[in-house]
PDB file of C-alpha atoms and ligand atoms in Angstrom:
ATOM      1  CA  MET A   9      24.502  26.620 -27.250  1.00 34.00           C
ATOM      2  CA  SER A  10      21.711  24.342 -26.082  1.00 38.00           C
ATOM      3  CA  ASP A  11      18.151  25.422 -26.626  1.00 41.00           C
ATOM      4  CA  ASP A  12      16.951  23.155 -23.804  1.00 42.00           C
ATOM      5  CA  HIS A  13      15.039  25.563 -21.592  1.00 40.00           C
ATOM      6  CA  ASP A  14      13.767  23.058 -19.096  1.00 42.00           C
ATOM      7  CA  HIS A  15      16.488  22.432 -16.607  1.00 40.00           C
ATOM      8  CA  ASP A  16      15.266  19.103 -15.228  1.00 42.00           C
ATOM      9  CA  HIS A  17      17.748  17.035 -17.234  1.00 41.00           C
ATOM     10  CA  ASP A  18      15.054  14.653 -18.382  1.00 44.00           C
ATOM     11  CA  GLN A  19      15.330  12.505 -21.449  1.00 44.00           C
ATOM     12  CA  SER A  20      13.121  12.582 -24.497  1.00 44.00           C
ATOM     13  CA  PRO A  21      10.147  12.213 -24.954  1.00 46.00           C
ATOM     14  CA  GLY A  22      10.401  15.221 -22.634  1.00 46.00           C
ATOM     15  CA  HIS A  23       8.332  16.894 -19.974  1.00 48.00           C
ATOM     16  CA  GLY A  24       9.303  14.268 -17.392  1.00 53.00           C
ATOM     17  CA  VAL A  25       7.014  11.716 -18.997  1.00 63.00           C
ATOM     18  CA  GLY A  26       8.329   8.223 -18.384  1.00 67.00           C
ATOM     19  CA  VAL A  27       7.752   5.313 -20.703  1.00 74.00           C
ATOM     20  CA  VAL A  28       5.501   2.692 -19.098  1.00 75.00           C
ATOM     21  CA  SER A  29       5.413  -0.588 -20.940  1.00 72.00           C
ATOM     22  CA  LYS A  30       2.695  -2.994 -19.948  1.00 76.00           C
ATOM     23  CA  THR A  31       3.260  -6.713 -20.197  1.00 81.00           C
ATOM     24  CA  ALA A  32       0.230  -8.834 -20.886  1.00 81.00           C
ATOM     25  CA  PRO A  33      -0.829 -10.772 -17.771  1.00 82.00           C
ATOM     26  CA  LYS A  34       0.032 -14.441 -18.280  1.00 84.00           C
ATOM     27  CA  THR A  35      -2.986 -16.575 -17.504  1.00 90.00           C
ATOM     28  CA  LYS A  36      -2.177 -19.825 -19.276  1.00 92.00           C
ATOM     29  CA  ARG A  37      -4.180 -22.686 -17.819  1.00 94.00           C
ATOM     30  CA  PRO A  38      -2.112 -25.659 -16.637  1.00 94.00           C
ATOM     31  CA  SER A  39      -2.207 -28.953 -18.533  1.00 96.00           C
ATOM     32  CA  LEU A  40      -4.382 -31.599 -16.875  1.00 98.00           C
ATOM     33  CA  TYR A  41      -3.542 -35.254 -16.306  1.00 98.00           C
ATOM     34  CA  LYS A  42      -5.800 -38.290 -15.876  1.00 98.00           C
ATOM     35  CA  VAL A  43      -4.812 -40.672 -13.106  1.00 98.00           C
ATOM     36  CA  LEU A  44      -5.492 -44.221 -14.331  1.00 98.00           C
ATOM     37  CA  LEU A  45      -5.955 -47.362 -12.277  1.00 98.00           C
ATOM     38  CA  LEU A  46      -5.117 -50.704 -13.936  1.00 98.00           C
ATOM     39  CA  ASN A  47      -6.894 -53.987 -13.254  1.00 98.00           C
ATOM     40  CA  ASP A  48      -5.144 -57.096 -11.969  1.00 98.00           C
ATOM     41  CA  ASP A  49      -6.348 -60.484 -10.692  1.00 98.00           C
ATOM     42  CA  TYR A  50      -5.018 -60.241  -7.134  1.00 98.00           C
ATOM     43  CA  THR A  51      -5.696 -56.855  -5.500  1.00 98.00           C
ATOM     44  CA  PRO A  52      -8.864 -57.195  -3.361  1.00 98.00           C
ATOM     45  CA  GLN A  53     -11.843 -55.184  -4.542  1.00 98.00           C
ATOM     46  CA  GLU A  54     -12.300 -53.736  -1.060  1.00 98.00           C
ATOM     47  CA  PHE A  55      -8.722 -52.424  -1.031  1.00 98.00           C
ATOM     48  CA  VAL A  56      -9.333 -50.590  -4.329  1.00 98.00           C
ATOM     49  CA  VAL A  57     -12.605 -49.136  -3.009  1.00 98.00           C
ATOM     50  CA  TRP A  58     -10.865 -48.004   0.212  1.00 98.00           C
ATOM     51  CA  LEU A  59      -8.015 -46.424  -1.786  1.00 98.00           C
ATOM     52  CA  LEU A  60     -10.405 -44.516  -4.082  1.00 98.00           C
ATOM     53  CA  GLN A  61     -12.027 -43.014  -0.988  1.00 98.00           C
ATOM     54  CA  ALA A  62      -8.774 -42.323   0.884  1.00 98.00           C
ATOM     55  CA  ILE A  63      -6.665 -40.867  -1.935  1.00 98.00           C
ATOM     56  CA  PHE A  64      -9.182 -39.706  -4.530  1.00 98.00           C
ATOM     57  CA  LYS A  65     -11.848 -38.509  -2.057  1.00 98.00           C
ATOM     58  CA  LYS A  66     -14.642 -40.490  -3.729  1.00 98.00           C
ATOM     59  CA  ASP A  67     -17.783 -41.370  -1.793  1.00 98.00           C
ATOM     60  CA  ALA A  68     -18.547 -45.086  -1.312  1.00 98.00           C
ATOM     61  CA  GLU A  69     -20.922 -45.238  -4.288  1.00 98.00           C
ATOM     62  CA  ASP A  70     -18.480 -43.585  -6.735  1.00 98.00           C
ATOM     63  CA  ALA A  71     -15.585 -45.668  -5.409  1.00 98.00           C
ATOM     64  CA  VAL A  72     -17.472 -48.944  -6.064  1.00 98.00           C
ATOM     65  CA  ARG A  73     -18.519 -47.716  -9.524  1.00 98.00           C
ATOM     66  CA  ILE A  74     -14.928 -46.820 -10.504  1.00 98.00           C
ATOM     67  CA  MET A  75     -13.499 -50.060  -9.057  1.00 98.00           C
ATOM     68  CA  LEU A  76     -16.055 -52.151 -11.009  1.00 98.00           C
ATOM     69  CA  HIS A  77     -15.341 -50.164 -14.190  1.00 98.00           C
ATOM     70  CA  VAL A  78     -11.620 -50.966 -13.865  1.00 98.00           C
ATOM     71  CA  HIS A  79     -12.389 -54.597 -12.962  1.00 98.00           C
ATOM     72  CA  ASN A  80     -14.580 -54.989 -16.071  1.00 98.00           C
ATOM     73  CA  ASN A  81     -12.655 -52.841 -18.574  1.00 98.00           C
ATOM     74  CA  GLY A  82      -9.013 -53.234 -17.523  1.00 98.00           C
ATOM     75  CA  VAL A  83      -8.419 -49.538 -16.900  1.00 98.00           C
ATOM     76  CA  GLY A  84     -10.297 -46.516 -15.576  1.00 98.00           C
ATOM     77  CA  VAL A  85      -9.927 -42.854 -14.632  1.00 98.00           C
ATOM     78  CA  CYS A  86      -9.786 -42.045 -10.885  1.00 98.00           C
ATOM     79  CA  GLY A  87      -9.576 -38.290 -11.375  1.00 98.00           C
ATOM     80  CA  VAL A  88      -8.083 -35.422 -13.382  1.00 98.00           C
ATOM     81  CA  TYR A  89      -5.488 -33.114 -11.801  1.00 98.00           C
ATOM     82  CA  THR A  90      -2.616 -30.757 -12.500  1.00 98.00           C
ATOM     83  CA  TYR A  91       0.773 -32.436 -13.020  1.00 98.00           C
ATOM     84  CA  GLU A  92       2.124 -32.327  -9.480  1.00 98.00           C
ATOM     85  CA  VAL A  93      -1.153 -33.366  -7.840  1.00 98.00           C
ATOM     86  CA  ALA A  94      -1.533 -36.296 -10.266  1.00 98.00           C
ATOM     87  CA  GLU A  95       2.102 -37.319  -9.672  1.00 98.00           C
ATOM     88  CA  THR A  96       1.569 -37.276  -5.893  1.00 98.00           C
ATOM     89  CA  LYS A  97      -1.596 -39.413  -6.090  1.00 98.00           C
ATOM     90  CA  VAL A  98       0.124 -41.983  -8.350  1.00 98.00           C
ATOM     91  CA  ALA A  99       3.007 -42.192  -5.863  1.00 98.00           C
ATOM     92  CA  GLN A 100       0.568 -42.607  -2.940  1.00 98.00           C
ATOM     93  CA  VAL A 101      -1.296 -45.448  -4.702  1.00 98.00           C
ATOM     94  CA  MET A 102       1.953 -47.219  -5.605  1.00 98.00           C
ATOM     95  CA  GLU A 103       3.336 -46.883  -2.063  1.00 98.00           C
ATOM     96  CA  LEU A 104       0.133 -48.079  -0.354  1.00 98.00           C
ATOM     97  CA  SER A 105      -0.112 -51.020  -2.774  1.00 98.00           C
ATOM     98  CA  ARG A 106       3.539 -51.958  -2.189  1.00 98.00           C
ATOM     99  CA  ARG A 107       3.173 -51.717   1.592  1.00 98.00           C
ATOM    100  CA  ASN A 108       0.125 -53.984   1.465  1.00 98.00           C
ATOM    101  CA  GLN A 109       1.820 -56.367  -0.999  1.00 98.00           C
ATOM    102  CA  HIS A 110      -0.763 -55.828  -3.746  1.00 98.00           C
ATOM    103  CA  PRO A 111       0.274 -55.671  -7.431  1.00 98.00           C
ATOM    104  CA  LEU A 112      -2.078 -52.745  -8.145  1.00 98.00           C
ATOM    105  CA  GLN A 113      -0.686 -50.354 -10.766  1.00 98.00           C
ATOM    106  CA  CYS A 114      -1.476 -46.687 -11.279  1.00 98.00           C
ATOM    107  CA  THR A 115      -0.293 -44.309 -14.002  1.00 98.00           C
ATOM    108  CA  MET A 116      -0.982 -40.829 -15.341  1.00 98.00           C
ATOM    109  CA  GLU A 117      -1.613 -39.567 -18.842  1.00 98.00           C
ATOM    110  CA  ARG A 118      -1.966 -36.049 -20.222  1.00 97.00           C
ATOM    111  CA  GLU A 119      -5.597 -35.281 -21.015  1.00 94.00           C
TER     112      GLU A 119
HETATM  113  N1  TYC B 224      -9.804 -57.574 -10.356  1.00 67.99           N
HETATM  114  C1  TYC B 224      -9.653 -57.470  -8.917  1.00 67.99           C
HETATM  115  C2  TYC B 224     -10.351 -58.604  -8.230  1.00 67.99           C
HETATM  116  O1  TYC B 224     -11.277 -59.180  -8.782  1.00 67.99           O
HETATM  117  C3  TYC B 224     -10.215 -56.144  -8.378  1.00 67.99           C
HETATM  118  C4  TYC B 224      -9.493 -54.945  -8.912  1.00 67.99           C
HETATM  119  C5  TYC B 224     -10.218 -53.856  -9.345  1.00 67.99           C
HETATM  120  C6  TYC B 224      -8.108 -54.888  -8.935  1.00 67.99           C
HETATM  121  C7  TYC B 224      -9.576 -52.708  -9.812  1.00 67.99           C
HETATM  122  C8  TYC B 224      -7.458 -53.769  -9.425  1.00 67.99           C
HETATM  123  O2  TYC B 224      -7.566 -51.563 -10.300  1.00 67.99           O
HETATM  124  C9  TYC B 224      -8.198 -52.690  -9.846  1.00 67.99           C
HETATM  125  N2  TYC B 224      -9.940 -58.920  -7.002  1.00 67.99           N
END
């Protein structure tokens, strides 16, 4: 004979107490990527300044500063973004450069 005197058919640990397992909330920060602009001898300075304002949302002063940095150093950072945002901005730069027949190159690199 069973000595189970509660007739609710519950499983151990008994008394209708369910097991609640908590999973730790996952809050991993995404990796960040630098978008880099490369210098060349042909793309007009004003096109690069326009592009830095249009795609990277820089004000005129910052755009000129970044363009001159790339012009003088060969490469420079336009901004730091999550993977998909960086990828989109690189694609936008490459497409605008191609459409305007400029050889301007843009890449991304994990920070
Ligand atoms: N070197 C170019 C010129 O003198 C200007 C330039 C700047 C081009 C930045 C590309 O990423 C670049 N016309």
